[in-house]
């Protein structure tokens, strides 16, 4: 690529990013003010998603009453005056379609944008009304990556993180949040992966919620766990025992020494320990929240060659 072409490419990406920043300037300012008020520092990213409030029992019952009344009247007519009920039977498909349409419209009523502001000191989740829900990274005692089965035990979908705080709260952070300043969204990563290297490196990068949680909570937790192992204790993560002299699965009677391990590969529900000159050891844990993403950082902190692939 010529210098002129690269300059035009960079200028195009920069212009799109600046347009997106201008569009969400007020949201960024609100995040900055909230971060200052809460003592979380300057914002590192603002994220949003469209969400619908739950219907609630009363609204569901109100929606079901007309259908129940129609069926009751229809049954009574069939019992007492079958000739009158026959024309109504032909209307059932139209009534069902209309009812489903009304149910869909009513169920989506009240849809709103939920915001998540990310800071070096923590996260603040805000709805249009009500106080923000705050979690400070300094108070997070554990982090678990969440997954859901996409049809089989060998295929899982990433759902986000579940944070546990010192006061016992469990705070789920969904992966559906999108960086509001990213003009390309998930397509940007796809463009960077499929385009030639010169184009891919020019695509601007924006932090995700996983990036902020990893830097603010996962890495410190992994560092504390690694320090625990170095002090001579054993750390259990996802049914795997990480000891000072090696690693072992839930049913292993002996620990595999670190010196005998070439590499450890982790992904949701699966761990493969590749031994030097030996058969690889496989451990499966299909339980949601196995914590293998965090375990990977623990192993890296211990100097182990480990990698985590966020796909089932």
XYZ file of C-alpha atoms in Angstrom, residues 38 46 56 70 81 193 205 222 226 242:
10
model
C -18.358 8.136 42.545
C -19.125 3.740 27.503
C -44.591 -9.035 35.345
C -62.579 -16.232 23.679
C -75.382 -23.981 19.648
C -9.503 -10.417 10.594
C -9.600 -0.741 18.247
C -5.080 -14.087 39.171
C -0.554 -17.096 41.867
C -3.055 -25.778 40.852
